[in-house]
């Protein structure tokens, strides 16, 4: 069997691939170099492939899919991403190939959220400025302890964020259309109850998928219902937020801050008011950039490859472009 991986991923995770080779599966590795050249037998076509994290930033993603979609007997693709909204995924599924996604970024995104909220609560930039100026300046700050959090979306990212907020003894309310009963929160509510929960929340975290139901969820009405001095965090999708409404709320001094890692248009226009707004904490869709995701991705790819070869069920298999029904706000066949 021919397996396609990037040269970078192959070298970085060589021990995982050597272990597979030592198990006698008869695998042959096709390696895609940074310049788009394919290393391996000239006329070989991959039957399985790993869409590793480096492909999303290396400029050869189109080349990767060109090879995969051009392979006549392609069987299975393992993606390092959770989203299934790329057109090639649907084309592969339509021709009978199998697809698995991953939830590798939930841990770093949750850590990002806690760090960013702590920065806002403690106004950490003032300490950094005082250090640069050589000023010995004592001051008080807000604590996460006993703060109230509203996390909209209790998938893997929302759940990991809830775990960490509760470790600081925050009270966490989760929002999910179909609760499972084991969510790591203090209280669960349905999406229809969000307006009643907003006035009590010190921190509101958006962790829901972008669907027709969640588009512009954060509008004037949502923002006016939020508690004065609350912090809004968006690590979901930019489409969940009405940008003009958010800017009005920030300018009206009703919110303490907006922590934004995702936007309606990416990259964000250099002239967008978010860049210079004193209450906006802006990062370039990078909250999932924890380096631990690389090893987790390699382990998942190799585990699923073993399962495929053994005829066992695959982890995180995507059987259609329909979102899982246990995610919040999902009412039918909608793309993520």
CSV table of C-alpha atoms in Angstrom, one decimal:
chain,number,residue,atom,x,y,z
A,1,UNK,CA,0.0,0.0,0.0
A,2,UNK,CA,1.2,3.5,-0.9
A,3,UNK,CA,0.8,6.2,1.8
A,4,UNK,CA,1.2,9.9,1.1
A,5,UNK,CA,2.6,12.2,3.7
A,6,UNK,CA,4.6,15.4,3.6
A,7,UNK,CA,8.4,15.2,3.8
A,8,UNK,CA,8.3,17.5,6.8
A,9,UNK,CA,5.8,15.2,8.7
A,10,UNK,CA,7.7,12.1,7.7
A,11,UNK,CA,11.0,13.4,9.1
A,12,UNK,CA,9.4,14.9,12.2
A,13,UNK,CA,7.5,11.7,13.1
A,14,UNK,CA,9.9,9.1,11.7
A,15,UNK,CA,9.7,6.9,14.8
A,16,UNK,CA,5.9,6.5,14.3
A,17,UNK,CA,6.4,5.5,10.6
A,18,UNK,CA,9.4,3.2,11.5
A,19,UNK,CA,7.1,1.4,14.0
A,20,UNK,CA,4.6,0.8,11.3
A,21,UNK,CA,7.3,-0.5,8.9
A,22,UNK,CA,8.5,-2.9,11.6
A,23,UNK,CA,5.0,-4.3,12.0
A,24,UNK,CA,5.2,-5.7,8.5
A,25,UNK,CA,2.3,-3.9,6.9
A,26,UNK,CA,4.1,-3.6,3.5
A,27,UNK,CA,3.7,0.2,3.4
A,28,UNK,CA,5.6,2.4,0.9
A,29,UNK,CA,5.8,6.1,1.7
A,30,UNK,CA,5.3,8.8,-0.9
A,31,UNK,CA,6.7,12.0,0.5
A,32,UNK,CA,5.5,15.5,-0.7
A,33,UNK,CA,8.4,18.0,-0.5
A,34,UNK,CA,7.9,21.7,0.4
A,35,UNK,CA,8.4,22.6,-3.3
A,36,UNK,CA,5.5,20.3,-4.4
A,37,UNK,CA,7.7,17.5,-5.7
A,38,UNK,CA,6.7,13.9,-4.9
A,39,UNK,CA,9.4,11.6,-3.5
A,40,UNK,CA,8.9,7.9,-4.3
A,41,UNK,CA,8.2,5.6,-7.2
A,42,UNK,CA,7.6,7.8,-10.2
A,43,UNK,CA,4.4,6.1,-11.3
A,44,UNK,CA,2.9,5.3,-7.9
A,45,UNK,CA,-0.5,6.6,-6.7
A,46,UNK,CA,-1.4,6.8,-3.0
A,47,UNK,CA,-4.1,4.7,-1.6
A,48,UNK,CA,-4.1,6.5,1.8
A,49,UNK,CA,-2.9,9.9,2.9
A,50,UNK,CA,-2.4,12.1,5.9
A,51,UNK,CA,-3.3,15.8,5.6
A,52,UNK,CA,-1.0,16.9,8.4
A,53,UNK,CA,-1.1,20.3,10.1
A,54,UNK,CA,1.9,21.7,8.1
A,55,UNK,CA,-0.1,21.5,4.8
A,56,UNK,CA,-2.4,24.2,5.9
A,57,UNK,CA,0.5,26.7,6.1
A,58,UNK,CA,3.0,25.4,3.6
A,59,UNK,CA,1.5,26.6,0.3
A,60,UNK,CA,1.2,23.1,-1.2
A,61,UNK,CA,-2.3,22.1,-0.1
A,62,UNK,CA,-3.6,22.3,-3.6
A,63,UNK,CA,-0.8,20.1,-4.8
A,64,UNK,CA,-1.6,17.6,-2.1
A,65,UNK,CA,-5.2,17.3,-3.2
A,66,UNK,CA,-4.2,17.2,-6.8
A,67,UNK,CA,-2.3,14.0,-6.1
A,68,UNK,CA,-4.9,12.5,-3.8
A,69,UNK,CA,-7.8,13.2,-6.2
A,70,UNK,CA,-5.8,12.0,-9.1
A,71,UNK,CA,-5.2,8.6,-7.5
A,72,UNK,CA,-7.5,6.0,-9.1
A,73,UNK,CA,-7.7,3.7,-6.1
A,74,UNK,CA,-7.6,6.1,-3.3
A,75,UNK,CA,-9.2,4.6,-0.1
A,76,UNK,CA,-8.8,6.9,2.9
A,77,UNK,CA,-7.8,10.4,4.0
A,78,UNK,CA,-6.9,11.4,7.6
A,79,UNK,CA,-7.1,15.1,8.2
A,80,UNK,CA,-5.5,16.9,11.0
A,81,UNK,CA,-8.4,19.4,11.1
A,82,UNK,CA,-11.8,19.2,12.8
A,83,UNK,CA,-13.6,21.1,10.0
A,84,UNK,CA,-15.0,19.2,7.0
A,85,UNK,CA,-15.8,22.2,4.9
A,86,UNK,CA,-13.2,21.8,2.1
A,87,UNK,CA,-14.6,20.9,-1.3
A,88,UNK,CA,-12.2,18.0,-1.9
A,89,UNK,CA,-13.6,16.2,1.1
A,90,UNK,CA,-17.0,16.1,-0.5
A,91,UNK,CA,-15.6,14.9,-3.8
A,92,UNK,CA,-13.6,12.1,-2.1
A,93,UNK,CA,-16.6,10.9,-0.2
A,94,UNK,CA,-18.8,11.0,-3.3
A,95,UNK,CA,-16.4,8.6,-5.1
A,96,UNK,CA,-16.4,6.1,-2.2
A,97,UNK,CA,-13.2,7.1,-0.3
A,98,UNK,CA,-13.2,7.3,3.5
A,99,UNK,CA,-12.5,10.5,5.5
A,100,UNK,CA,-11.5,11.0,9.2
A,101,UNK,CA,-11.2,14.4,10.9
A,102,UNK,CA,-9.4,15.2,14.2
A,103,UNK,CA,-9.8,17.3,17.3
A,104,UNK,CA,-6.1,18.1,17.9
A,105,UNK,CA,-6.5,21.7,18.7
A,106,UNK,CA,-9.0,21.6,21.5
A,107,UNK,CA,-6.2,21.6,24.1
A,108,UNK,CA,-4.3,24.6,22.9
A,109,UNK,CA,-7.4,26.6,22.1
A,110,UNK,CA,-8.7,26.0,25.7
A,111,UNK,CA,-5.3,27.1,27.1
A,112,UNK,CA,-5.4,30.1,24.8
A,113,UNK,CA,-8.8,31.1,26.2
A,114,UNK,CA,-7.7,30.9,29.8
A,115,UNK,CA,-4.5,32.8,29.2
A,116,UNK,CA,-6.3,35.5,27.2
A,117,UNK,CA,-9.0,35.9,29.8
A,118,UNK,CA,-6.4,36.1,32.6
A,119,UNK,CA,-4.6,38.7,30.6
A,120,UNK,CA,-7.7,40.8,30.4
A,121,UNK,CA,-8.8,40.3,34.0
A,122,UNK,CA,-5.3,41.2,35.3
A,123,UNK,CA,-4.7,43.9,32.6
A,124,UNK,CA,-1.3,42.3,32.1
A,125,UNK,CA,-0.2,44.8,29.6
A,126,UNK,CA,0.0,47.4,32.4
A,127,UNK,CA,2.5,45.2,34.2
A,128,UNK,CA,4.6,44.8,31.1
A,129,UNK,CA,4.6,48.5,30.5
A,130,UNK,CA,5.5,49.2,34.1
A,131,UNK,CA,8.4,46.8,33.8
A,132,UNK,CA,9.6,48.4,30.6
A,133,UNK,CA,9.4,51.8,32.3
A,134,UNK,CA,11.1,50.6,35.5
A,135,UNK,CA,8.1,51.5,37.6
A,136,UNK,CA,7.3,49.6,40.9
A,137,UNK,CA,3.5,49.7,40.7
A,138,UNK,CA,1.1,47.6,42.9
A,139,UNK,CA,-2.5,47.3,41.8
A,140,UNK,CA,-5.5,45.0,42.2
A,141,UNK,CA,-7.1,42.8,39.5
A,142,UNK,CA,-10.1,40.6,38.8
A,143,UNK,CA,-10.0,36.9,39.7
A,144,UNK,CA,-11.3,34.0,37.7
A,145,UNK,CA,-12.3,32.4,41.0
A,146,UNK,CA,-16.1,32.4,41.3
A,147,UNK,CA,-16.5,34.2,38.0
A,148,UNK,CA,-19.4,32.9,35.8
A,149,UNK,CA,-18.7,31.6,32.4
A,150,UNK,CA,-21.2,30.9,29.5
A,151,UNK,CA,-19.7,28.5,26.9
A,152,UNK,CA,-21.8,28.3,23.8
A,153,UNK,CA,-21.0,25.0,22.2
A,154,UNK,CA,-19.8,22.0,24.2
A,155,UNK,CA,-17.9,20.0,21.6
A,156,UNK,CA,-14.3,19.1,22.2
A,157,UNK,CA,-13.1,22.8,22.3
A,158,UNK,CA,-15.9,23.9,24.6
A,159,UNK,CA,-15.5,20.9,26.9
A,160,UNK,CA,-11.7,21.4,27.3
A,161,UNK,CA,-12.3,25.1,28.0
A,162,UNK,CA,-14.9,24.2,30.6
A,163,UNK,CA,-12.5,21.8,32.3
A,164,UNK,CA,-9.9,24.5,32.7
A,165,UNK,CA,-12.2,27.3,33.8
A,166,UNK,CA,-13.6,25.0,36.5
A,167,UNK,CA,-10.1,24.2,37.7
A,168,UNK,CA,-9.9,27.9,38.6
A,169,UNK,CA,-13.2,27.5,40.5
A,170,UNK,CA,-15.3,29.4,38.0
A,171,UNK,CA,-19.0,28.5,37.6
A,172,UNK,CA,-19.5,27.3,34.0
A,173,UNK,CA,-22.8,27.1,32.2
A,174,UNK,CA,-22.8,25.2,28.9
A,175,UNK,CA,-25.0,25.5,25.9
A,176,UNK,CA,-25.9,22.5,23.8
A,177,UNK,CA,-29.0,21.5,21.9
A,178,UNK,CA,-28.7,17.8,22.7
A,179,UNK,CA,-26.9,17.3,26.1
A,180,UNK,CA,-25.3,13.9,26.8
A,181,UNK,CA,-25.4,14.3,30.6
A,182,UNK,CA,-21.6,14.1,31.1
A,183,UNK,CA,-20.6,17.6,30.1
A,184,UNK,CA,-17.9,19.1,32.4
A,185,UNK,CA,-20.1,22.0,33.5
A,186,UNK,CA,-22.0,23.2,36.5
A,187,UNK,CA,-25.2,23.8,34.5
A,188,UNK,CA,-26.6,23.1,31.0
A,189,UNK,CA,-29.0,25.2,29.1
A,190,UNK,CA,-30.5,25.1,25.6
A,191,UNK,CA,-29.8,27.7,22.9
A,192,UNK,CA,-33.2,29.3,23.6
A,193,UNK,CA,-32.1,30.1,27.1
A,194,UNK,CA,-29.0,32.0,26.1
A,195,UNK,CA,-30.7,35.5,26.5
A,196,UNK,CA,-31.5,34.7,30.2
A,197,UNK,CA,-28.0,33.5,30.9
A,198,UNK,CA,-26.1,36.5,29.4
A,199,UNK,CA,-26.8,39.0,32.2
A,200,UNK,CA,-25.1,36.7,34.7
A,201,UNK,CA,-22.0,35.8,32.6
A,202,UNK,CA,-18.6,37.4,33.3
A,203,UNK,CA,-17.1,35.6,30.3
A,204,UNK,CA,-18.9,34.4,27.2
A,205,UNK,CA,-17.0,31.9,25.0
A,206,UNK,CA,-18.2,31.2,21.5
A,207,UNK,CA,-17.2,27.6,20.6
A,208,UNK,CA,-20.1,26.6,18.3
A,209,UNK,CA,-19.9,25.7,14.6
A,210,UNK,CA,-20.9,28.2,11.9
A,211,UNK,CA,-24.3,27.2,10.7
A,212,UNK,CA,-27.3,29.2,9.4
A,213,UNK,CA,-28.6,29.2,13.0
A,214,UNK,CA,-25.5,30.7,14.5
A,215,UNK,CA,-24.6,33.3,11.9
A,216,UNK,CA,-24.7,36.7,13.5
A,217,UNK,CA,-25.6,35.1,16.8
A,218,UNK,CA,-23.8,37.9,18.5
A,219,UNK,CA,-25.9,40.9,17.4
A,220,UNK,CA,-27.1,44.1,19.1
A,221,UNK,CA,-29.7,42.2,21.2
A,222,UNK,CA,-27.1,39.6,22.3
A,223,UNK,CA,-24.6,42.3,23.3
A,224,UNK,CA,-27.1,44.5,25.1
A,225,UNK,CA,-28.1,41.5,27.2
A,226,UNK,CA,-24.5,40.9,28.3
A,227,UNK,CA,-23.3,41.8,31.8
A,228,UNK,CA,-21.5,45.2,32.0
A,229,UNK,CA,-17.8,44.5,32.2
A,230,UNK,CA,-18.1,41.1,30.6
A,231,UNK,CA,-15.5,39.6,28.2
A,232,UNK,CA,-16.5,38.1,24.9
A,233,UNK,CA,-14.2,35.4,23.4
A,234,UNK,CA,-14.6,34.1,19.9
A,235,UNK,CA,-12.5,31.0,19.0
A,236,UNK,CA,-15.3,29.5,16.8
A,237,UNK,CA,-15.9,31.3,13.4
A,238,UNK,CA,-16.1,34.9,12.5
A,239,UNK,CA,-19.6,34.5,11.1
A,240,UNK,CA,-21.0,34.1,14.6
A,241,UNK,CA,-20.4,37.8,15.3
A,242,UNK,CA,-22.0,40.9,13.8
A,243,UNK,CA,-18.8,43.1,13.6
A,244,UNK,CA,-20.7,46.4,13.5
A,245,UNK,CA,-22.8,45.5,16.5
A,246,UNK,CA,-19.7,44.4,18.5
A,247,UNK,CA,-17.9,47.7,17.7
A,248,UNK,CA,-20.9,49.6,18.9
A,249,UNK,CA,-21.0,47.7,22.2
A,250,UNK,CA,-17.2,48.1,22.7
A,251,UNK,CA,-17.5,51.9,22.0
A,252,UNK,CA,-20.4,52.2,24.5
A,253,UNK,CA,-18.2,50.9,27.3
A,254,UNK,CA,-20.6,48.0,28.1
A,255,UNK,CA,-18.0,45.3,27.5
A,256,UNK,CA,-14.6,45.0,29.1
A,257,UNK,CA,-13.0,43.4,26.1
A,258,UNK,CA,-13.5,41.2,23.0
A,259,UNK,CA,-10.9,38.4,22.5
A,260,UNK,CA,-11.1,37.6,18.8
A,261,UNK,CA,-9.1,34.9,17.1
A,262,UNK,CA,-11.5,34.4,14.1
A,263,UNK,CA,-13.0,36.9,11.7
A,264,UNK,CA,-15.6,37.2,8.9
A,265,UNK,CA,-12.8,37.9,6.4
A,266,UNK,CA,-9.4,36.4,6.9
A,267,UNK,CA,-6.8,37.7,6.8
A,268,UNK,CA,-8.3,40.7,8.5
A,269,UNK,CA,-8.1,43.9,6.4
A,270,UNK,CA,-5.2,46.1,7.7
A,271,UNK,CA,-7.6,49.0,7.9
A,272,UNK,CA,-10.2,47.2,10.0
A,273,UNK,CA,-11.0,49.0,13.3
A,274,UNK,CA,-10.4,45.9,15.3
A,275,UNK,CA,-6.6,46.3,14.9
A,276,UNK,CA,-6.5,49.6,16.8
A,277,UNK,CA,-9.4,49.3,19.2
A,278,UNK,CA,-8.2,49.4,22.8
A,279,UNK,CA,-10.7,46.8,24.0
A,280,UNK,CA,-10.0,44.2,21.3
A,281,UNK,CA,-7.4,41.4,21.8
A,282,UNK,CA,-6.7,40.2,18.3
A,283,UNK,CA,-4.8,37.1,17.1
A,284,UNK,CA,-4.6,35.8,13.5
A,285,UNK,CA,-6.6,32.5,13.8
A,286,UNK,CA,-3.8,31.0,15.8
A,287,UNK,CA,-5.4,29.8,19.0
A,288,UNK,CA,-5.0,26.2,17.9
A,289,UNK,CA,-1.3,26.5,17.3
A,290,UNK,CA,0.0,24.4,20.2
A,291,UNK,CA,2.8,22.2,19.1
A,292,UNK,CA,1.5,19.2,20.9
A,293,UNK,CA,-1.1,18.8,18.1
A,294,UNK,CA,1.7,17.5,15.9
A,295,UNK,CA,2.4,14.4,18.0
A,296,UNK,CA,-1.3,13.8,18.6
A,297,UNK,CA,-1.9,14.0,14.9
A,298,UNK,CA,0.8,11.5,14.1
A,299,UNK,CA,-0.5,9.1,16.7
A,300,UNK,CA,-4.1,9.4,15.4
A,301,UNK,CA,-3.0,8.8,11.7
A,302,UNK,CA,-0.9,5.7,12.6
A,303,UNK,CA,-3.7,4.3,14.9
A,304,UNK,CA,-6.3,4.8,12.2
A,305,UNK,CA,-4.0,3.3,9.5
A,306,UNK,CA,-3.6,0.2,11.6
A,307,UNK,CA,-7.4,0.1,12.1
A,308,UNK,CA,-7.9,0.4,8.3
A,309,UNK,CA,-5.5,-2.4,7.5
A,310,UNK,CA,-7.1,-4.6,10.2
A,311,UNK,CA,-10.6,-3.9,9.0
A,312,UNK,CA,-11.6,-2.2,12.3
A,313,UNK,CA,-13.8,0.9,12.8
A,314,UNK,CA,-11.9,4.2,12.3
A,315,UNK,CA,-11.7,6.9,14.9
A,316,UNK,CA,-13.6,10.2,13.9
A,317,UNK,CA,-14.8,8.9,10.6
A,318,UNK,CA,-16.9,11.4,8.6
A,319,UNK,CA,-19.6,9.6,6.7
A,320,UNK,CA,-21.2,12.6,5.1
A,321,UNK,CA,-21.0,16.4,5.1
A,322,UNK,CA,-23.7,16.5,7.8
A,323,UNK,CA,-22.6,17.8,11.1
A,324,UNK,CA,-22.9,15.4,14.1
A,325,UNK,CA,-26.3,16.0,15.7
A,326,UNK,CA,-25.0,16.4,19.2
A,327,UNK,CA,-23.3,19.7,18.3
A,328,UNK,CA,-25.2,22.8,19.3
A,329,UNK,CA,-27.7,24.5,16.9
A,330,UNK,CA,-27.6,21.7,14.4
A,331,UNK,CA,-31.1,21.1,12.9
A,332,UNK,CA,-30.4,19.4,9.6
A,333,UNK,CA,-27.9,18.8,6.9
A,334,UNK,CA,-25.7,21.9,7.1
A,335,UNK,CA,-22.1,22.3,6.3
A,336,UNK,CA,-19.7,23.3,9.1
